[in-house]
Short mmCIF file of C-alpha atoms in Angstrom, two decimals:
data_model
loop_
_atom_site.label_atom_id
_atom_site.label_comp_id
_atom_site.label_asym_id
_atom_site.label_seq_id
_atom_site.Cartn_x
_atom_site.Cartn_y
_atom_site.Cartn_z
CA MET A 190 67.74 89.90 57.26
CA GLU A 191 71.24 88.50 56.83
CA ALA A 192 72.76 91.97 57.31
CA PHE A 193 70.65 92.48 60.44
CA LEU A 194 71.82 89.18 61.97
CA GLN A 195 75.44 90.05 61.12
CA GLN A 196 75.13 93.39 62.91
CA LEU A 197 73.50 91.57 65.83
CA ILE A 198 76.57 89.33 66.16
CA ASN A 199 78.89 92.35 65.99
CA GLY A 200 76.72 94.12 68.57
CA LEU A 201 76.94 91.22 71.01
CA SER A 202 80.75 91.41 70.90
CA LEU A 203 80.80 95.15 71.55
CA GLY A 204 78.02 94.84 74.13
CA SER A 205 80.05 92.23 76.02
CA ILE A 206 82.76 94.83 76.64
CA TYR A 207 80.26 97.49 77.71
CA ALA A 208 78.59 94.99 80.05
CA LEU A 209 81.87 94.13 81.78
CA ILE A 210 82.62 97.81 82.43
CA ALA A 211 79.01 98.56 83.43
CA LEU A 212 79.16 95.86 86.12
CA GLY A 213 81.84 97.84 87.96
CA TYR A 214 79.75 101.02 87.83
CA THR A 215 76.64 99.27 89.08
CA MET A 216 78.32 97.32 91.91
CA VAL A 217 80.04 100.40 93.35
CA TYR A 218 76.84 102.45 93.08
CA GLY A 219 74.86 99.63 94.67
CA ILE A 220 77.17 99.55 97.69
CA ILE A 221 78.11 103.20 98.40
CA LYS A 222 75.90 105.17 95.94
CA LEU A 223 78.97 106.59 94.17
CA ILE A 224 79.21 107.05 90.41
CA ASN A 225 82.86 106.16 89.98
CA PHE A 226 83.85 108.13 86.89
CA ALA A 227 87.43 106.84 87.23
CA HIS A 228 86.15 103.35 86.35
CA GLY A 229 86.55 103.92 82.59
CA ASP A 230 90.18 104.85 83.15
CA ILE A 231 90.82 101.71 85.19
CA TYR A 232 89.66 99.88 82.06
CA MET A 233 92.27 101.89 80.09
CA VAL A 234 94.99 100.91 82.60
CA GLY A 235 93.92 97.27 82.19
CA ALA A 236 94.47 97.53 78.43
CA PHE A 237 98.02 98.87 78.94
CA VAL A 238 98.84 96.17 81.52
CA GLY A 239 97.66 93.55 79.01
CA TYR A 240 99.72 95.24 76.27
CA THR A 241 102.85 95.19 78.47
CA ALA A 242 102.26 91.59 79.56
CA ILE A 243 101.99 90.38 75.96
CA ASN A 244 104.50 92.70 74.29
CA SER A 245 107.26 92.87 76.93
CA LEU A 246 106.73 89.79 79.13
CA HIS A 247 105.71 87.64 76.11
CA LEU A 248 102.74 86.13 77.93
CA SER A 249 99.87 84.49 76.09
CA PHE A 250 96.27 85.72 76.23
CA LEU A 251 95.07 84.03 79.43
CA PRO A 252 98.04 84.95 81.71
CA ALA A 253 97.92 88.51 80.35
CA LEU A 254 94.19 88.68 81.07
CA ILE A 255 94.66 87.40 84.65
CA LEU A 256 97.60 89.75 85.29
CA SER A 257 95.56 92.71 84.03
CA MET A 258 92.61 91.75 86.24
CA VAL A 259 94.81 91.39 89.34
CA PHE A 260 96.61 94.70 88.69
CA CYS A 261 93.31 96.56 88.18
CA ALA A 262 91.82 94.95 91.31
CA VAL A 263 94.74 96.26 93.39
CA LEU A 264 94.47 99.66 91.68
CA GLY A 265 90.74 99.82 92.39
CA VAL A 266 91.26 99.05 96.08
CA ALA A 267 94.07 101.63 96.32
CA ILE A 268 91.85 104.31 94.73
CA GLU A 269 89.02 103.49 97.11
CA ARG A 270 91.24 103.58 100.19
CA ILE A 271 93.14 106.76 99.23
CA ALA A 272 90.51 108.87 97.44
CA TYR A 273 87.04 107.70 98.41
CA LYS A 274 87.23 106.28 101.94
CA PRO A 275 88.14 109.64 103.57
CA LEU A 276 84.98 111.08 101.94
CA ARG A 277 82.68 108.29 103.17
CA ASN A 278 80.61 110.75 105.24
CA ALA A 279 80.97 113.72 102.88
CA THR A 280 78.32 114.90 100.43
CA ARG A 281 77.75 112.98 97.20
CA VAL A 282 78.90 115.99 95.20
CA ALA A 283 82.30 115.93 96.94
CA ALA A 284 82.74 112.23 96.16
CA LEU A 285 81.61 112.77 92.55
CA ILE A 286 84.11 115.61 92.01
CA THR A 287 86.83 113.41 93.52
CA ALA A 288 85.94 110.62 91.08
CA ILE A 289 86.23 113.03 88.13
CA GLY A 290 89.58 114.25 89.48
CA MET A 291 90.80 110.67 89.85
CA SER A 292 89.78 110.02 86.23
CA TYR A 293 91.93 112.92 84.99
CA LEU A 294 94.79 111.83 87.26
CA LEU A 295 94.80 108.33 85.72
CA GLN A 296 94.60 109.70 82.16
CA ASN A 297 97.39 112.22 82.57
CA GLY A 298 99.47 109.86 84.72
CA MET A 299 99.39 107.30 81.92
CA ILE A 300 100.29 109.96 79.32
CA TYR A 301 103.27 110.93 81.51
CA LEU A 302 104.38 107.30 81.83
CA VAL A 303 103.88 105.97 78.30
CA GLY A 304 103.18 108.98 76.08
CA SER A 305 99.99 109.99 74.30
CA GLU A 306 100.47 108.10 71.02
CA THR A 307 98.24 105.23 69.94
CA ARG A 308 99.78 101.76 70.12
CA ALA A 309 98.95 98.63 68.13
CA PHE A 310 97.79 95.91 70.51
CA PRO A 311 99.65 92.62 69.89
CA GLN A 312 97.31 90.08 68.34
CA VAL A 313 97.95 86.88 70.29
CA ILE A 314 94.80 85.25 68.89
CA LYS A 315 94.62 84.20 65.25
CA ASN A 316 91.65 86.08 63.88
CA LYS A 317 90.20 83.18 61.93
CA ILE A 318 86.80 83.83 60.35
CA TYR A 319 84.03 81.23 60.61
CA GLU A 320 81.10 81.30 58.19
CA PHE A 321 77.65 79.87 58.87
CA MET A 322 74.60 80.46 56.66
CA GLY A 323 76.20 83.55 55.18
CA LEU A 324 77.08 85.01 58.60
CA GLN A 325 80.67 85.66 59.65
CA VAL A 326 82.02 85.29 63.18
CA SER A 327 85.67 85.90 63.98
CA GLN A 328 87.64 83.91 66.52
CA THR A 329 88.25 87.13 68.47
CA GLN A 330 84.49 87.79 68.71
CA ILE A 331 83.89 84.26 70.03
CA LEU A 332 86.72 84.72 72.55
CA ILE A 333 85.30 88.06 73.75
CA PHE A 334 81.78 86.66 74.11
CA ALA A 335 82.91 83.46 75.85
CA THR A 336 85.22 85.31 78.27
CA THR A 337 82.44 87.75 79.15
CA ILE A 338 79.91 84.99 79.83
CA ILE A 339 82.41 83.06 82.02
CA LEU A 340 83.25 86.20 84.05
CA MET A 341 79.55 87.09 84.45
CA LEU A 342 78.73 83.59 85.67
CA ALA A 343 81.66 83.75 88.11
CA LEU A 344 80.42 87.11 89.37
CA GLN A 345 76.89 85.77 89.88
CA LEU A 346 78.36 82.80 91.75
CA ILE A 347 80.37 85.10 94.04
CA VAL A 348 77.45 87.45 94.72
CA GLN A 349 74.80 84.77 95.23
CA LYS A 350 76.67 81.86 96.82
CA THR A 351 79.65 83.12 98.82
CA LYS A 352 79.84 84.67 102.29
CA MET A 353 81.36 87.87 100.88
CA GLY A 354 78.59 88.04 98.27
CA LYS A 355 75.96 87.84 101.02
CA ALA A 356 77.81 90.59 102.88
CA MET A 357 77.79 92.73 99.71
CA ARG A 358 74.03 92.32 99.40
CA ALA A 359 73.57 93.14 103.09
CA VAL A 360 75.68 96.32 102.85
CA SER A 361 73.83 97.30 99.67
CA THR A 362 70.49 97.01 101.51
CA ASP A 363 71.49 98.79 104.75
CA ALA A 364 75.14 99.47 105.62
CA ASP A 365 74.40 100.49 109.23
CA ALA A 366 72.35 97.37 109.93
CA ALA A 367 75.06 95.23 108.30
CA ARG A 368 77.67 96.84 110.58
CA LEU A 369 75.54 96.04 113.63
CA MET A 370 75.37 92.43 112.47
CA GLY A 371 79.18 92.22 112.60
CA ILE A 372 79.95 92.73 108.92
CA ASN A 373 83.16 94.67 108.21
CA VAL A 374 81.68 97.23 105.81
CA ASP A 375 85.07 98.69 104.84
CA ASN A 376 86.34 95.29 103.70
CA VAL A 377 83.13 94.67 101.74
CA ILE A 378 83.48 98.03 99.95
CA SER A 379 87.13 97.30 99.11
CA PHE A 380 86.19 93.85 97.82
CA THR A 381 83.49 95.41 95.62
CA PHE A 382 86.02 97.83 94.12
CA ALA A 383 88.45 94.95 93.53
CA LEU A 384 85.78 92.88 91.81
CA GLY A 385 84.50 95.69 89.59
CA SER A 386 87.99 96.91 88.69
CA SER A 387 89.16 93.40 87.76
CA LEU A 388 86.25 93.13 85.29
CA ALA A 389 87.23 96.51 83.83
CA GLY A 390 90.81 95.23 83.43
CA ALA A 391 89.52 92.19 81.53
CA ALA A 392 87.45 94.50 79.30
CA GLY A 393 90.58 96.54 78.55
CA VAL A 394 92.46 93.49 77.25
CA LEU A 395 89.45 92.32 75.22
CA VAL A 396 88.94 95.71 73.59
CA GLY A 397 92.65 95.81 72.72
CA LEU A 398 92.21 92.55 70.85
CA TYR A 399 88.96 93.73 69.23
CA TYR A 400 90.06 97.18 67.99
CA ASN A 401 93.80 96.40 67.76
CA SER A 402 94.76 99.77 69.25
CA ILE A 403 95.03 101.40 72.67
CA GLU A 404 95.80 104.92 73.91
CA PRO A 405 95.63 106.75 77.27
CA MET A 406 92.34 108.55 76.46
CA MET A 407 90.53 105.37 75.40
CA GLY A 408 88.66 105.05 78.70
CA TYR A 409 86.47 108.12 78.32
CA ALA A 410 83.93 107.16 75.64
CA PRO A 411 83.49 103.44 76.50
CA GLY A 412 83.36 104.35 80.19
CA LEU A 413 80.58 106.85 79.55
CA LYS A 414 78.67 104.39 77.37
CA ALA A 415 79.04 101.68 80.02
CA PHE A 416 77.64 104.14 82.56
CA ILE A 417 74.67 104.74 80.21
CA ALA A 418 74.29 100.96 79.96
CA ALA A 419 74.17 100.70 83.75
CA VAL A 420 71.54 103.47 83.92
CA LEU A 421 69.53 101.84 81.12
CA GLY A 422 69.36 98.50 82.91
CA GLY A 423 68.97 100.05 86.36
CA ILE A 424 72.11 101.24 88.13
CA GLY A 425 72.80 99.16 91.22
CA ILE A 426 71.27 96.03 89.64
CA ILE A 427 73.81 93.48 88.33
CA PRO A 428 71.50 91.80 85.75
CA GLY A 429 70.50 95.31 84.66
CA ALA A 430 74.13 96.19 83.88
CA MET A 431 74.48 93.04 81.75
CA PHE A 432 71.21 93.76 79.92
CA GLY A 433 72.11 97.42 79.42
CA GLY A 434 75.61 96.61 78.15
CA PHE A 435 74.40 94.18 75.50
CA THR A 436 71.54 96.52 74.52
CA ILE A 437 73.80 99.56 74.05
CA GLY A 438 76.33 97.49 72.08
CA ILE A 439 73.64 96.13 69.75
CA ILE A 440 71.95 99.53 69.23
CA GLU A 441 75.28 101.24 68.49
CA THR A 442 76.28 98.55 66.00
CA LEU A 443 72.89 98.57 64.25
CA VAL A 444 72.91 102.38 63.92
CA SER A 445 76.47 102.26 62.58
CA GLY A 446 75.75 99.31 60.27
CA TYR A 447 72.76 101.01 58.65
CA GLY A 448 74.64 104.16 57.68
CA GLY A 449 74.51 106.16 60.89
CA SER A 450 78.11 105.83 62.01
CA LEU A 451 78.36 109.62 62.43
CA ILE A 452 75.41 109.71 64.84
CA LYS A 453 75.91 106.42 66.72
CA ASP A 454 77.30 108.20 69.80
CA ALA A 455 74.47 110.76 69.70
CA VAL A 456 71.90 107.94 69.66
CA VAL A 457 73.50 106.35 72.76
CA TYR A 458 73.48 109.69 74.63
CA LEU A 459 69.86 110.24 73.53
CA ILE A 460 69.00 106.92 75.18
CA LEU A 461 70.41 108.28 78.46
CA ILE A 462 68.22 111.40 78.23
CA VAL A 463 65.10 109.41 77.36
CA ILE A 464 65.63 106.85 80.13
CA LEU A 465 66.26 109.57 82.74
CA ILE A 466 63.04 111.36 81.72
CA PHE A 467 60.68 108.39 81.47
CA LYS A 468 62.24 105.61 83.63
CA PRO A 469 65.06 107.00 85.81
CA SER A 470 65.26 103.76 87.79
CA GLY A 471 66.18 101.87 84.58
CA LEU A 472 64.28 99.24 82.61
CA LEU A 473 64.84 96.52 85.23
CA GLY A 474 64.67 98.84 88.26
CA LYS A 475 61.70 99.67 90.44
CA ASN A 476 60.66 103.19 91.28
CA VAL A 477 61.25 103.87 94.99
CA LYS A 478 59.42 106.71 96.67
CA GLU A 479 61.42 108.64 99.27
CA LYS A 480 59.85 110.42 102.22
CA VAL A 481 60.69 114.11 102.44
#
């Protein structure tokens, strides 16, 4: 039982990171029905911005986190305006291929700029270990969990209580009707990209602290798992992305902790197949019938 609870704590830390990335996937899909496969690479860029802020600018954790979030927000808006906006009325396949191309562009652009080698992320937080009833929790894990909860609460506040949040919900429901009501849909879409990308930037800094290493290809696997988390919870549903992120993190850690480290990725991908077969709308989503 003690080992199970310990893996549960570890899973919550990892799931926090997946949940932050999954929120970006789900918000963009909820607004323009695009699966933004470049989102995992924005998370990678966030990790390198945090690395530079701490290592070269000698900033502490919080300023580095904020700088990474701001940089990724600007990057997300730039990608939307340059790559996705011209395809607003194109087929979904065209937008999807563009997203994959943007992902490769970010990966190879970063390799060109900084090289392909793995870097040690500077540890600005003392990794003190706390023990309680035989369970161990590190200071980094507490920081990751607390930061994630604060950002999720801030996101819920923005979406539910602000004018822009109401506009996001209106565009998500019916973009044409929202436009007729005087909402600037283009600005809402850009704001959604900024919001989702800033959360990915925060996740990049947190994962640098957690794993103590970053490299230009680090966005692929966590990005894919965060996408699976969004699908598991119900893509387009913000609470679903949070639920899916924590669930995938806990499942992966439990499988790894009980001797299945070699198949942990396979189990996560199996979850995607099972959920698409039996509940394609996700565990928190509702099946919607379309007229043909």
